[in-house]
Amino acid sequence: KFIKENDKNIPIADKSTKLYEGCGVIPRITSKKGITSVNYYISQYDGTIRFVDEQIGRIVTELKRLNLYNNTLIIITSDHGESMGEHNYYFVHGHNLYDELLNVPLVISHKSLPKDRIINRQVRSMDIMPTILEIADISLPESIEGESLLPLIKEGEYHARYAFSETKEKKSIRTQDWKLIYDASEDKYSLYNLKDDPQELKNLVNERKIEFQTLKKKLHHWLKIQPRFLPKEQPLDEETKRKLRSLGYVQ
């Protein structure tokens, strides 16, 4: 992320809000010492990225020292992005399905792969596991949903056109150029042309009816065939509560 040229201050969420609520406010889980400067929190995020980068460098250096680097498959990715003010959300994730949260880095390094190749097209997190298996020459299970990226990396074919994402209330389907978001809590749809409107600001549901109906049909078909796992609620022991509290997940 970048430090915005014109810094601004926004209020910190009050105690009546949830820890992670960050629409128009700085979430309580993020706030520090009453600081309201957006740039301050962006700089802290940038510092964390730099720290992670340094640790990756340490691992790579050690692999080379041990003469293991050339036989090691390295994959760097993330589970989600972070809102830095886009769509009026600040320093939160999991509340919406805009690209600032869905787009994540994916770096794959192995001696069998071409160096410095950049692929500017949509792939899916579920494709990482089958990619690892194919590089390791392990047979892919028949029931696997993902698709190995190895052919794509080697300038071959990649067949997955659609990527699906969901939160508790929101679901989305994304292609290279289009995204449809469905908010189940409001029974509302938002359609974006990612090529012309990468910031997802103009809802085209009423203007591009063919694209809307096509993606809507595919999204609801995907939702229909997805297995639903209902977790069993179990009481937390004190040690688990302590660990979650230290991470900010519970109060």
Short mmCIF file of C-alpha atoms in Angstrom, two decimals:
data_model
loop_
_atom_site.label_atom_id
_atom_site.label_comp_id
_atom_site.label_asym_id
_atom_site.label_seq_id
_atom_site.Cartn_x
_atom_site.Cartn_y
_atom_site.Cartn_z
CA LYS A 1 0.00 0.00 0.00
CA PHE A 2 0.98 3.64 -0.25
CA ILE A 3 1.04 6.66 2.00
CA LYS A 4 -1.69 8.97 0.76
CA GLU A 5 -0.53 12.44 -0.23
CA ASN A 6 -3.28 14.19 1.69
CA ASP A 7 -3.52 12.64 5.12
CA LYS A 8 -6.79 12.82 6.99
CA ASN A 9 -8.06 12.02 10.44
CA ILE A 10 -11.06 9.83 11.11
CA PRO A 11 -12.65 8.93 14.44
CA ILE A 12 -11.89 5.79 16.38
CA ALA A 13 -14.85 3.45 16.77
CA ASP A 14 -16.54 3.79 20.16
CA LYS A 15 -17.11 0.97 22.61
CA SER A 16 -20.62 0.30 21.34
CA THR A 17 -19.16 -1.12 18.11
CA LYS A 18 -17.58 -4.50 17.48
CA LEU A 19 -13.80 -4.80 17.70
CA TYR A 20 -13.41 -5.18 13.94
CA GLU A 21 -16.01 -2.67 12.78
CA GLY A 22 -14.22 -0.25 10.46
CA CYS A 23 -16.70 1.48 8.15
CA GLY A 24 -15.98 5.20 8.37
CA VAL A 25 -13.97 4.72 11.57
CA ILE A 26 -10.70 3.22 12.77
CA PRO A 27 -11.59 -0.14 14.36
CA ARG A 28 -10.98 -0.53 18.07
CA ILE A 29 -8.81 -3.58 17.42
CA THR A 30 -6.48 -1.43 15.28
CA SER A 31 -6.48 1.87 17.16
CA LYS A 32 -3.43 2.88 19.17
CA LYS A 33 -3.09 5.61 21.78
CA GLY A 34 -6.03 7.56 20.42
CA ILE A 35 -4.23 8.25 17.11
CA THR A 36 -6.69 9.21 14.34
CA SER A 37 -4.24 9.79 11.46
CA VAL A 38 -4.94 7.45 8.53
CA ASN A 39 -1.33 7.78 7.37
CA TYR A 40 -0.06 6.57 10.73
CA TYR A 41 -1.88 3.25 10.41
CA ILE A 42 -0.88 2.84 6.77
CA SER A 43 2.76 3.35 7.79
CA GLN A 44 2.39 0.67 10.46
CA TYR A 45 1.00 -1.72 7.86
CA ASP A 46 3.90 -0.91 5.53
CA GLY A 47 6.31 -1.59 8.37
CA THR A 48 4.78 -5.02 8.89
CA ILE A 49 5.18 -5.80 5.19
CA ARG A 50 8.84 -4.81 5.39
CA PHE A 51 9.34 -7.04 8.44
CA VAL A 52 7.81 -10.03 6.64
CA ASP A 53 9.99 -9.32 3.59
CA GLU A 54 13.11 -9.33 5.78
CA GLN A 55 12.15 -12.67 7.34
CA ILE A 56 11.61 -14.22 3.93
CA GLY A 57 15.05 -12.97 2.99
CA ARG A 58 16.53 -14.65 6.05
CA ILE A 59 14.93 -17.96 5.08
CA VAL A 60 16.21 -17.74 1.51
CA THR A 61 19.72 -16.85 2.71
CA GLU A 62 19.76 -19.85 5.06
CA LEU A 63 18.47 -22.22 2.35
CA LYS A 64 21.32 -21.11 0.11
CA ARG A 65 23.86 -21.51 2.92
CA LEU A 66 22.66 -25.07 3.47
CA ASN A 67 22.72 -25.80 -0.28
CA LEU A 68 18.98 -26.51 -0.20
CA TYR A 69 17.71 -23.55 -2.21
CA ASN A 70 17.85 -25.23 -5.63
CA ASN A 71 15.77 -28.14 -4.37
CA THR A 72 13.19 -26.06 -2.54
CA LEU A 73 9.77 -25.00 -3.76
CA ILE A 74 8.96 -21.54 -2.39
CA ILE A 75 5.43 -20.16 -2.48
CA ILE A 76 4.53 -16.78 -0.99
CA THR A 77 0.91 -15.69 -0.75
CA SER A 78 -1.63 -14.20 1.65
CA ASP A 79 -5.09 -15.14 2.88
CA HIS A 80 -6.57 -11.69 2.25
CA GLY A 81 -5.84 -8.04 1.59
CA GLU A 82 -6.72 -5.06 3.75
CA SER A 83 -8.94 -1.99 3.36
CA MET A 84 -7.04 1.28 3.60
CA GLY A 85 -9.98 3.60 3.11
CA GLU A 86 -11.38 2.15 -0.10
CA HIS A 87 -15.19 2.12 0.01
CA ASN A 88 -14.91 3.92 3.37
CA TYR A 89 -13.51 0.84 5.13
CA TYR A 90 -10.37 1.26 7.22
CA PHE A 91 -7.90 -1.44 8.23
CA VAL A 92 -10.37 -4.31 8.23
CA HIS A 93 -11.04 -7.44 6.23
CA GLY A 94 -13.84 -9.97 6.05
CA HIS A 95 -16.66 -7.42 5.77
CA ASN A 96 -16.83 -7.04 2.00
CA LEU A 97 -15.59 -8.66 -1.21
CA TYR A 98 -13.98 -5.76 -3.05
CA ASP A 99 -10.66 -6.37 -4.79
CA GLU A 100 -8.60 -4.63 -2.12
CA LEU A 101 -9.43 -7.68 0.00
CA LEU A 102 -9.54 -10.40 -2.65
CA ASN A 103 -6.39 -9.61 -4.62
CA VAL A 104 -3.38 -11.18 -2.92
CA PRO A 105 0.24 -11.77 -3.98
CA LEU A 106 1.26 -15.15 -5.34
CA VAL A 107 4.95 -15.82 -5.89
CA ILE A 108 6.17 -19.29 -6.89
CA SER A 109 9.86 -20.17 -7.18
CA HIS A 110 11.36 -23.52 -8.16
CA LYS A 111 14.27 -24.63 -10.31
CA SER A 112 11.88 -26.26 -12.81
CA LEU A 113 10.01 -23.00 -13.45
CA PRO A 114 10.91 -20.07 -15.71
CA LYS A 115 12.49 -17.14 -13.88
CA ASP A 116 11.04 -13.63 -13.69
CA ARG A 117 7.80 -14.60 -15.42
CA ILE A 118 4.85 -12.35 -14.53
CA ILE A 119 1.33 -13.61 -15.22
CA ASN A 120 -1.31 -10.90 -15.35
CA ARG A 121 -4.46 -12.95 -15.12
CA GLN A 122 -6.83 -14.20 -12.49
CA VAL A 123 -6.10 -17.47 -10.72
CA ARG A 124 -7.46 -18.89 -7.45
CA SER A 125 -6.07 -19.77 -4.04
CA MET A 126 -7.47 -23.27 -4.43
CA ASP A 127 -5.07 -23.77 -7.36
CA ILE A 128 -2.01 -23.63 -5.08
CA MET A 129 -2.34 -27.15 -3.66
CA PRO A 130 -2.64 -28.94 -7.03
CA THR A 131 0.27 -26.84 -8.29
CA ILE A 132 2.43 -28.11 -5.42
CA LEU A 133 1.40 -31.70 -6.10
CA GLU A 134 2.19 -31.49 -9.80
CA ILE A 135 5.60 -29.88 -9.23
CA ALA A 136 6.33 -32.64 -6.69
CA ASP A 137 5.16 -35.26 -9.23
CA ILE A 138 2.36 -36.45 -6.96
CA SER A 139 -0.90 -37.60 -8.51
CA LEU A 140 -3.82 -35.22 -8.06
CA PRO A 141 -6.91 -36.62 -6.31
CA GLU A 142 -9.90 -36.97 -8.62
CA SER A 143 -12.10 -34.96 -6.26
CA ILE A 144 -9.81 -31.93 -6.24
CA GLU A 145 -11.50 -28.63 -7.17
CA GLY A 146 -8.43 -26.56 -7.95
CA GLU A 147 -6.39 -26.62 -11.13
CA SER A 148 -2.61 -26.80 -11.29
CA LEU A 149 -0.99 -23.57 -12.43
CA LEU A 150 2.05 -25.35 -13.81
CA PRO A 151 0.80 -25.38 -17.43
CA LEU A 152 -0.06 -21.66 -17.19
CA ILE A 153 3.36 -20.84 -15.72
CA LYS A 154 4.96 -22.67 -18.63
CA GLU A 155 2.76 -20.72 -21.07
CA GLY A 156 0.24 -23.49 -21.49
CA GLU A 157 -3.51 -23.63 -20.84
CA TYR A 158 -5.50 -22.67 -17.77
CA HIS A 159 -9.21 -23.39 -17.85
CA ALA A 160 -10.70 -21.84 -14.70
CA ARG A 161 -12.66 -18.79 -15.79
CA TYR A 162 -14.53 -18.04 -12.57
CA ALA A 163 -13.34 -17.37 -9.02
CA PHE A 164 -15.77 -17.45 -6.09
CA SER A 165 -15.47 -15.81 -2.68
CA GLU A 166 -17.72 -15.40 0.32
CA THR A 167 -18.16 -13.91 3.75
CA LYS A 168 -21.00 -14.72 6.12
CA GLU A 169 -23.43 -12.44 4.27
CA LYS A 170 -21.74 -11.62 0.96
CA LYS A 171 -20.92 -13.86 -2.01
CA SER A 172 -19.11 -13.02 -5.23
CA ILE A 173 -18.17 -14.38 -8.61
CA ARG A 174 -15.25 -12.86 -10.51
CA THR A 175 -13.87 -13.20 -14.02
CA GLN A 176 -10.87 -11.44 -15.48
CA ASP A 177 -12.96 -8.36 -16.28
CA TRP A 178 -16.21 -8.64 -14.31
CA LYS A 179 -17.35 -9.14 -10.73
CA LEU A 180 -20.79 -9.70 -9.24
CA ILE A 181 -21.28 -9.30 -5.48
CA TYR A 182 -24.43 -10.54 -3.77
CA ASP A 183 -25.34 -9.21 -0.33
CA ALA A 184 -27.70 -11.81 1.14
CA SER A 185 -28.58 -9.60 4.13
CA GLU A 186 -30.13 -7.01 1.79
CA ASP A 187 -30.85 -9.25 -1.23
CA LYS A 188 -28.82 -6.76 -3.27
CA TYR A 189 -26.47 -7.22 -6.24
CA SER A 190 -23.53 -5.10 -7.40
CA LEU A 191 -21.91 -5.61 -10.82
CA TYR A 192 -18.55 -4.07 -11.72
CA ASN A 193 -16.52 -3.87 -14.90
CA LEU A 194 -13.05 -4.39 -13.43
CA LYS A 195 -11.28 -3.37 -16.62
CA ASP A 196 -12.92 0.06 -16.87
CA ASP A 197 -13.68 0.51 -13.17
CA PRO A 198 -10.94 -1.24 -11.13
CA GLN A 199 -11.94 0.62 -7.96
CA GLU A 200 -15.45 -0.87 -8.17
CA LEU A 201 -17.33 2.39 -7.85
CA LYS A 202 -20.07 2.09 -10.49
CA ASN A 203 -22.75 -0.56 -10.11
CA LEU A 204 -23.80 -1.73 -13.59
CA VAL A 205 -26.59 -4.14 -12.61
CA ASN A 206 -29.23 -2.08 -14.41
CA GLU A 207 -27.04 -1.30 -17.43
CA ARG A 208 -25.38 -4.60 -18.30
CA LYS A 209 -28.24 -7.07 -17.93
CA ILE A 210 -26.68 -9.90 -19.95
CA GLU A 211 -23.51 -9.96 -17.86
CA PHE A 212 -25.58 -9.62 -14.69
CA GLN A 213 -27.89 -12.53 -15.47
CA THR A 214 -25.03 -14.77 -16.64
CA LEU A 215 -22.96 -14.24 -13.51
CA LYS A 216 -25.98 -14.36 -11.21
CA LYS A 217 -26.96 -17.77 -12.57
CA LYS A 218 -23.44 -19.16 -12.16
CA LEU A 219 -23.04 -17.69 -8.68
CA HIS A 220 -26.25 -19.24 -7.36
CA HIS A 221 -25.42 -22.57 -8.98
CA TRP A 222 -22.09 -22.53 -7.16
CA LEU A 223 -23.79 -21.67 -3.87
CA LYS A 224 -26.26 -24.50 -4.36
CA ILE A 225 -23.59 -27.17 -4.81
CA GLN A 226 -21.31 -26.01 -1.99
CA PRO A 227 -21.28 -28.27 1.08
CA ARG A 228 -22.33 -26.52 4.25
CA PHE A 229 -20.39 -27.39 7.36
CA LEU A 230 -21.98 -26.41 10.65
CA PRO A 231 -19.32 -26.24 13.34
CA LYS A 232 -20.14 -27.74 16.70
CA GLU A 233 -20.00 -25.18 19.45
CA GLN A 234 -17.69 -26.14 22.26
CA PRO A 235 -16.77 -24.15 25.36
CA LEU A 236 -13.29 -22.64 25.32
CA ASP A 237 -10.83 -23.50 28.05
CA GLU A 238 -9.03 -20.70 29.85
CA GLU A 239 -5.74 -21.21 28.01
CA THR A 240 -7.45 -20.92 24.63
CA LYS A 241 -9.26 -17.79 25.79
CA ARG A 242 -5.96 -16.30 26.95
CA LYS A 243 -4.32 -16.92 23.58
CA LEU A 244 -7.28 -15.50 21.65
CA ARG A 245 -7.36 -12.47 23.96
CA SER A 246 -3.64 -11.83 23.37
CA LEU A 247 -4.30 -11.80 19.62
CA GLY A 248 -7.26 -9.46 19.98
CA TYR A 249 -9.90 -11.94 18.85
CA VAL A 250 -11.86 -11.81 22.10
CA GLN A 251 -12.21 -9.20 24.81
#
